[in-house]
Coordinates of C-alpha atoms in Angstrom, one line a residue:
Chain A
X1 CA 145.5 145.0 208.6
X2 CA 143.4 142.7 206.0
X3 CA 142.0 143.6 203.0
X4 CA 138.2 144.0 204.7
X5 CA 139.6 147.1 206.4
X6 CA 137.7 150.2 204.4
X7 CA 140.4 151.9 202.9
X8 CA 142.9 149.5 203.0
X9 CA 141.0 147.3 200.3
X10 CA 140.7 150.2 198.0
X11 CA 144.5 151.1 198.4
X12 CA 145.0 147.8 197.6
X13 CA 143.0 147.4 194.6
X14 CA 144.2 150.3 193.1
X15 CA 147.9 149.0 193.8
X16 CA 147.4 145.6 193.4
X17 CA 145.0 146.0 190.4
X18 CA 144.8 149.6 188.4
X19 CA 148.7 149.8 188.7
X20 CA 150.0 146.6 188.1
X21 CA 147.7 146.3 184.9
X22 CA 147.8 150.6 183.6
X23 CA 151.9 150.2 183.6
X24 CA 151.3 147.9 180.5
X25 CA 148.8 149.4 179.3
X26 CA 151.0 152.5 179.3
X27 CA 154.0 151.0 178.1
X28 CA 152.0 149.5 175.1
X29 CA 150.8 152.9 173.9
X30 CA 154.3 154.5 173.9
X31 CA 155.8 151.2 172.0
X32 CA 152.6 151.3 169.6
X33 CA 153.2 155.2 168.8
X34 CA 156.9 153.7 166.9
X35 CA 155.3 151.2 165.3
X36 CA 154.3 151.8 161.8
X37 CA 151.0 149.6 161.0
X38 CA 152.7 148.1 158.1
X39 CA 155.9 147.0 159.3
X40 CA 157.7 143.5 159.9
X41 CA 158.4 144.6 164.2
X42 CA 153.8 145.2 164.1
X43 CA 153.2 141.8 163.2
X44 CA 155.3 140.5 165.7
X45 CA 153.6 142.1 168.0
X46 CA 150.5 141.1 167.0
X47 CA 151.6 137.6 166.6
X48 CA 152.5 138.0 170.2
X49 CA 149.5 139.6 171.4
X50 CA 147.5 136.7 169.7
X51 CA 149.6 133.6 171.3
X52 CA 149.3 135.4 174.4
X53 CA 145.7 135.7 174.2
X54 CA 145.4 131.8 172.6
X55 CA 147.6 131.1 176.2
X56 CA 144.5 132.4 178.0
X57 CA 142.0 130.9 175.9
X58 CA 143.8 127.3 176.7
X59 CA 144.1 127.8 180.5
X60 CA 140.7 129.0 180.8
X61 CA 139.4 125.5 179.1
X62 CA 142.0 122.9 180.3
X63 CA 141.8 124.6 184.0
X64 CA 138.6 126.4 184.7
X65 CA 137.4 127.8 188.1
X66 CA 134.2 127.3 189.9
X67 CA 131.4 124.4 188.9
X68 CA 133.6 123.7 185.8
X69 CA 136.6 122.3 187.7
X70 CA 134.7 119.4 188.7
X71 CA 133.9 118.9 184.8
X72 CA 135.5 115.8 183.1
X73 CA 138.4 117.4 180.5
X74 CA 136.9 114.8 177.6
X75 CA 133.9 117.1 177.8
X76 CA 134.9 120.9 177.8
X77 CA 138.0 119.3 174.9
X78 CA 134.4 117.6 172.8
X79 CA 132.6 121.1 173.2
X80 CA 134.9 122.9 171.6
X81 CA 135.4 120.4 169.2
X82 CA 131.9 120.3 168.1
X83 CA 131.8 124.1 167.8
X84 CA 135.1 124.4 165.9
X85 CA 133.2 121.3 163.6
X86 CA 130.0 123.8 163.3
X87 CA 132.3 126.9 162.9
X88 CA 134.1 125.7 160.2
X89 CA 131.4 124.0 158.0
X90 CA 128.8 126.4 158.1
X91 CA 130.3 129.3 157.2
X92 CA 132.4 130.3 159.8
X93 CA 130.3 132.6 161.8
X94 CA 131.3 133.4 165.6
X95 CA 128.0 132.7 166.7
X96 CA 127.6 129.5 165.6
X97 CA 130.5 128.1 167.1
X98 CA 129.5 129.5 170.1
X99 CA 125.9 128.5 170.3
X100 CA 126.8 124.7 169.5
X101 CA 130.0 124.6 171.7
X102 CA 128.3 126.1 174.6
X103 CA 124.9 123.7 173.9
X104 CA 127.3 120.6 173.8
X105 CA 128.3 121.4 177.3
X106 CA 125.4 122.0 178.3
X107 CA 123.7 118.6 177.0
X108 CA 126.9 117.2 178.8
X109 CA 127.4 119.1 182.0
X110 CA 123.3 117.8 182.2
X111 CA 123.9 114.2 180.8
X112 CA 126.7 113.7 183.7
X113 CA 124.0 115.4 186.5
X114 CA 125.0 118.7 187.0
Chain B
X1 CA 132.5 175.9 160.0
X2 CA 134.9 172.8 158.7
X3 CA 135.7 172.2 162.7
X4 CA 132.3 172.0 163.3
X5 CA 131.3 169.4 161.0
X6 CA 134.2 167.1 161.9
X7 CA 133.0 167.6 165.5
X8 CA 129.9 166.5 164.6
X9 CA 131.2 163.7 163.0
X10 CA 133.0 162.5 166.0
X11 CA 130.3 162.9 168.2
X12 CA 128.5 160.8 165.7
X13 CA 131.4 158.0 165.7
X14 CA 132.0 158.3 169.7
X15 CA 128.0 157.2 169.7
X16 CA 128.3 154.2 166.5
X17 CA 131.1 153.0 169.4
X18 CA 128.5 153.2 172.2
X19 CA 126.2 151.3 169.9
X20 CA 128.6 148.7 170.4
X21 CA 127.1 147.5 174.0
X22 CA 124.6 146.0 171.8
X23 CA 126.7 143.5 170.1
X24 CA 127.1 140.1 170.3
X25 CA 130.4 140.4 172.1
X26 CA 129.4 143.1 174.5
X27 CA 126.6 140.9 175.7
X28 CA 129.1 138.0 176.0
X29 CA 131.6 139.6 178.5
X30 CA 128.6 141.2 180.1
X31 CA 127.3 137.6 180.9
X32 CA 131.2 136.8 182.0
X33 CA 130.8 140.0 184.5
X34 CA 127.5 138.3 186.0
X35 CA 130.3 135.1 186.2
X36 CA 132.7 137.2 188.4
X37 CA 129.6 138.4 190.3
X38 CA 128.7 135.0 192.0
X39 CA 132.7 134.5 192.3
X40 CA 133.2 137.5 194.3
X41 CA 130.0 137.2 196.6
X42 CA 131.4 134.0 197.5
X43 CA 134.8 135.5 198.2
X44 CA 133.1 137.8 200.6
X45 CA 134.3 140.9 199.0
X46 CA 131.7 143.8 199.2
X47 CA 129.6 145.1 196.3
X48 CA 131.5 148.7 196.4
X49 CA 134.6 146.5 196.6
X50 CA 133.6 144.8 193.5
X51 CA 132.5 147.8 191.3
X52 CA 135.4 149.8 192.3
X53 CA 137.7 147.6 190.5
X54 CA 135.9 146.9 187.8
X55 CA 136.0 150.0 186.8
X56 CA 139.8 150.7 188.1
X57 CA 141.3 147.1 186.7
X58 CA 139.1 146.2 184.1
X59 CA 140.9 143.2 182.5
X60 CA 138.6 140.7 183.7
X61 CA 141.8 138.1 184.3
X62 CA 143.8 140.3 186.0
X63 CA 140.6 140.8 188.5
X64 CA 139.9 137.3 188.7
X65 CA 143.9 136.8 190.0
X66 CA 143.6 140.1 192.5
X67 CA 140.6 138.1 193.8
X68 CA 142.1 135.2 194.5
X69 CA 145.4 137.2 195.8
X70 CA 142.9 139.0 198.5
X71 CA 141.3 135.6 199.5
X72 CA 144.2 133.5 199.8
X73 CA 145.3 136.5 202.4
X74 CA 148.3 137.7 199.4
X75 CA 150.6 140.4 200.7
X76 CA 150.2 143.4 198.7
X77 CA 153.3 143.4 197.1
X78 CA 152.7 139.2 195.9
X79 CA 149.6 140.7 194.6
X80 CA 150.8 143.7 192.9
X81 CA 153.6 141.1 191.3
X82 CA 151.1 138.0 190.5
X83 CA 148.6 140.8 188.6
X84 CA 151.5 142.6 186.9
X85 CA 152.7 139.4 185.4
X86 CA 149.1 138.1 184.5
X87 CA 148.8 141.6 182.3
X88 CA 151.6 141.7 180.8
X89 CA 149.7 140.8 177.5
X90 CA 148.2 143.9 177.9
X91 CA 151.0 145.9 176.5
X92 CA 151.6 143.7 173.0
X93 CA 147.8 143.9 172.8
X94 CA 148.0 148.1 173.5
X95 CA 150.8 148.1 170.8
X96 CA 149.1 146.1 168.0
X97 CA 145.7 148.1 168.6
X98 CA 147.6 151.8 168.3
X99 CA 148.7 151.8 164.9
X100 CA 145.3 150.9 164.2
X101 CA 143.7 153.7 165.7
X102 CA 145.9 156.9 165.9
X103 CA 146.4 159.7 163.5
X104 CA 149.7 161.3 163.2
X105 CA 148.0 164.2 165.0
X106 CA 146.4 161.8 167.9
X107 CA 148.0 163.5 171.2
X108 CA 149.8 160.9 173.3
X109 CA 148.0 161.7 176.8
X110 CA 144.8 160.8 175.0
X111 CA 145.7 157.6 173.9
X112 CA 147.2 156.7 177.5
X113 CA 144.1 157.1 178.9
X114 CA 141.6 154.9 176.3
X115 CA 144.2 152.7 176.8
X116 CA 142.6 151.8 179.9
X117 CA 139.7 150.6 178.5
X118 CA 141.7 147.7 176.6
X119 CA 140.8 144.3 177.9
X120 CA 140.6 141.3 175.7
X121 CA 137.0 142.1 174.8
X122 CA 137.3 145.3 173.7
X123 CA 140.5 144.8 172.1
X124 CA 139.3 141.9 169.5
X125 CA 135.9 144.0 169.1
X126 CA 138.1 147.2 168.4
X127 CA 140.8 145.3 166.0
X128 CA 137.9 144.1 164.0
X129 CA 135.6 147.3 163.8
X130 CA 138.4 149.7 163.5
X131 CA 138.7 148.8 159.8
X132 CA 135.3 150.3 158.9
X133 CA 135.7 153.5 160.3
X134 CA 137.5 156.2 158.4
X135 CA 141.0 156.4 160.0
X136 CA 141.1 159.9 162.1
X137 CA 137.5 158.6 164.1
X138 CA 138.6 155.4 165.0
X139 CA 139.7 157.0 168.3
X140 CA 135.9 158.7 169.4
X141 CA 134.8 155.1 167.6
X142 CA 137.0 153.2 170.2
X143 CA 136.4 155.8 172.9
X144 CA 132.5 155.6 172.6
X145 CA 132.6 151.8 172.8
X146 CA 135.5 151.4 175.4
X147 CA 134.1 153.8 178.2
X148 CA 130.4 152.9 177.7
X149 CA 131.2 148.8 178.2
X150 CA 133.1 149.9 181.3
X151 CA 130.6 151.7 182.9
X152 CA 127.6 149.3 181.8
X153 CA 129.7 146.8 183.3
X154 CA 130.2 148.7 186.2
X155 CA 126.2 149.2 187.2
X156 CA 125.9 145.7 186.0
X157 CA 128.3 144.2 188.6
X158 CA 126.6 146.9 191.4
X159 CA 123.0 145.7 190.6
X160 CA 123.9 142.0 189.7
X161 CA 125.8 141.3 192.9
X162 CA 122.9 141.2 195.0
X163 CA 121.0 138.3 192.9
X164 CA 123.7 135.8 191.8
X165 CA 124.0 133.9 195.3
X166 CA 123.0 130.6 193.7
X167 CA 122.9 129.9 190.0
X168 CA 122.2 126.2 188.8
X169 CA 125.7 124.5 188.3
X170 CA 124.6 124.2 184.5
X171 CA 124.2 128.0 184.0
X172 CA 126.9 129.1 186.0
X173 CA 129.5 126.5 184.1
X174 CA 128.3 127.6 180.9
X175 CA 128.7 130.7 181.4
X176 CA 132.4 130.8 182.4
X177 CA 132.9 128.8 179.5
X178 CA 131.4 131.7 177.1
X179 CA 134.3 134.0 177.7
X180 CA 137.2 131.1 175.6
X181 CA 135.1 130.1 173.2
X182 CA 134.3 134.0 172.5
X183 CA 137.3 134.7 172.4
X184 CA 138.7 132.2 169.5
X185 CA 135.6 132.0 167.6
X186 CA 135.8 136.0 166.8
X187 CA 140.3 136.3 166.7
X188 CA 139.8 133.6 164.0
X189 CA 136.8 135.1 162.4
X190 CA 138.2 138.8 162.6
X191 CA 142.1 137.9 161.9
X192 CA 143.3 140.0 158.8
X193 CA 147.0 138.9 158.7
X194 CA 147.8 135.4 158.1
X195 CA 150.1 135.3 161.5
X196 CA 146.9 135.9 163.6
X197 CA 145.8 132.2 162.7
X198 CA 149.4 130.6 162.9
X199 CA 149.9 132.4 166.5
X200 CA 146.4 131.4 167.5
X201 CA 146.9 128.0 166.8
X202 CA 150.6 127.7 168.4
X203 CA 149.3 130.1 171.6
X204 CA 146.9 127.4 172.0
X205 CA 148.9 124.1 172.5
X206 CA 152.1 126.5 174.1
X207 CA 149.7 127.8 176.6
X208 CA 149.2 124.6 178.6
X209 CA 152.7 123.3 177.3
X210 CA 154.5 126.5 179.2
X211 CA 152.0 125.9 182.0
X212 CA 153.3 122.5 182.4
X213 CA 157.0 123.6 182.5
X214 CA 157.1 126.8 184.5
X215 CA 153.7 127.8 185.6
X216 CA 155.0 131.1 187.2
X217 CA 155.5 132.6 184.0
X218 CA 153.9 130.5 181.6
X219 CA 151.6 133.1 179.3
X220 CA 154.5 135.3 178.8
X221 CA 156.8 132.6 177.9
X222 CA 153.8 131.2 175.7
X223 CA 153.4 134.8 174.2
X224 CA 156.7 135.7 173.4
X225 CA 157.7 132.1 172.3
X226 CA 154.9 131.5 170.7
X227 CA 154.3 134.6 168.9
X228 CA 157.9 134.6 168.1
X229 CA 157.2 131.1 166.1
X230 CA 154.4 131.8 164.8
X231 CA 155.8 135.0 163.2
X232 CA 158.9 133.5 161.8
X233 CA 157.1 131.2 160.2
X234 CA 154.5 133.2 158.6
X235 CA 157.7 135.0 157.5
X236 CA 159.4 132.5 156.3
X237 CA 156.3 131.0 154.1
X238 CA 155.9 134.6 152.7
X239 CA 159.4 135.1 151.4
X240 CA 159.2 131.6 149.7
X241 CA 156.2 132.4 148.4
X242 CA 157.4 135.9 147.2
X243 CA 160.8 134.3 145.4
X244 CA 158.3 131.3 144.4
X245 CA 155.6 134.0 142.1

């Protein structure tokens, strides 16, 4: 059987994806009911949930998927370094960091004919 | 007459959180859904296929590795293993967000199922907004917002599916880059607690380090070290700082 098979694929999904991620989420809710929001055990947990989080954030732009992949690293590491620049000195709104990162790769990803 | 009025007022919270789809980060992860789109209809996987675990999965990493599972012809328990480890993160994530949003008087088997609506997005959106609304709404706040990006999504991928076959390189790359830079611009913008930044910054450079040494289990070990760091030295600063004033 592969996964193409009608049921199959939605056995599998639910499996494969809605149980293997729910059990976490589950497990999260009963060890956030002990935790009192001011206490030294939450904000380890949030420093946790954070580098975790960062940990994604750094695979996604050192080893993106699809058309990025063929990207040079100098340019995805100078986007975000231009929007960090931007982010920082004017004010420090989200959207500005992300307008000028995501324009920097795009002047690039067109510079280098993509 | 007084149980009337505060069901009113979470009716009137549960639709401030649905307000939320119109957001800058709402719009974001909608354009990363469109992203996925064009990366499952060249997979092959049907429309139905696609919707169905959008809605059933959610965590848009966690999908992205059950993709790649199902293509590479994954057994179902190397699946089941390879998305269990990727979403681990979901349950320190879960754990910092409850505190945030329950009442002492918050039933359990409610906050097990919103739970399901945590994904990164929703999460950062939800640890910033939370602080706004008056503590015993945050849960019809986070409710409103977390069910009604889920099923937006959900009609987005069925309706998007069918138009995403060829992009231009440019849009499509941009695009997957939205989703990181999303994500740091608004944790560092919205962090409240001086260990967000330090853990932020140390997640970053241990994500690829940990990747480098055991790529099996690298954003656990980057979590958990990480965060571990990052909290004992926040710690540590703070106690100096305290015998220091």
């Amino acid at each position: 059987m592969t996964w193409q098979d009608g049921w199959w694929a939605y056995a599998f999904i639910a499996i494969a994806g809605w149980l293997a991620t729910d059990i976490w989420r589950w497990l999260g809710v009963i060890a956030g009911n002990r935790l009192r929001d001011d206490s030294e055990a939450l904000n380890w947990v949030r420093a946790v949930a954070t580098a975790l989080v960062a940990a994604v954030i750094a695979k996604l732009v050192l080893y993106p998927t699809g058309v990025l992949e063929q990207s040079p690293l100098w340019l995805r590491l100078g986007a975000v370094a231009i929007g960090a620049s931007a982010f920082f000195l004017l004010g420090r709104k989200p959207a500005i960091g992300i307008a000028t990162t995501i324009a920097a790769l795009a002047a690039g990803l067109w510079w280098l004919g993509f | 007459m007084k149980s009337d009025e505060n069901d009113q007022s979470s009716v009137v919270w549960f639709l401030t959180g649905m307000r939320g789809l119109f957001s800058l980060p709402a719009f974001i992860l909608m354009l990363s859904f469109v992203g996925f789109c064009s990366l499952t209809a060249q997979a092959g996987i049907p429309p139905e296929q696609v919707v169905f675990m959008t809605g059933m999965v959610w965590a848009l990493p966690a999908k992205v590795i059950l993709v790649s599972s199902m293509m590479s012809g994954a057994s179902l328990a190397a699946a089941f293993l390879a998305v269990s480890l990727s979403s681990v993160r979901l349950m320190p994530m879960v754990a910092a967000l409850i505190p945030e949003l329950r009442t002492s008087k918050t039933p359990t088997w409610l906050l097990l199922f919103l739970s399901h609506f945590v994904a990164i997005t929703a999460w950062v959106f939800a640890m910033e907004k939370v602080q706004a609304v008056p503590r015993d709404r945050r849960v019809a706040f986070f409710a409103g917002f977390g069910i009604t990006l889920v099923v937006a999504n959900m009609v987005l991928v069925g309706v998007v599916y069918h138009f995403v076959a060829d992009f231009p390189p440019i849009v499509a790359g941009c695009l997957f880059f939205l989703t990181p830079i999303y994500f740091l611009a608004s944790i560092w913008h919205s962090a409240r607690h001086p260990v967000v930044h330090i853990a932020l910054l140390i997640g970053l450079v241990a994500g690829p380090l940990f990747y480098w040494l055991m790529p099996e289990f690298d954003i656990l070990l980057a979590g958990v070290g990480g965060g571990t760091l990052a909290w004992a030295l926040e710690r540590f600063w703070r106690r100096r700082r305290e015998i220091g004033a």
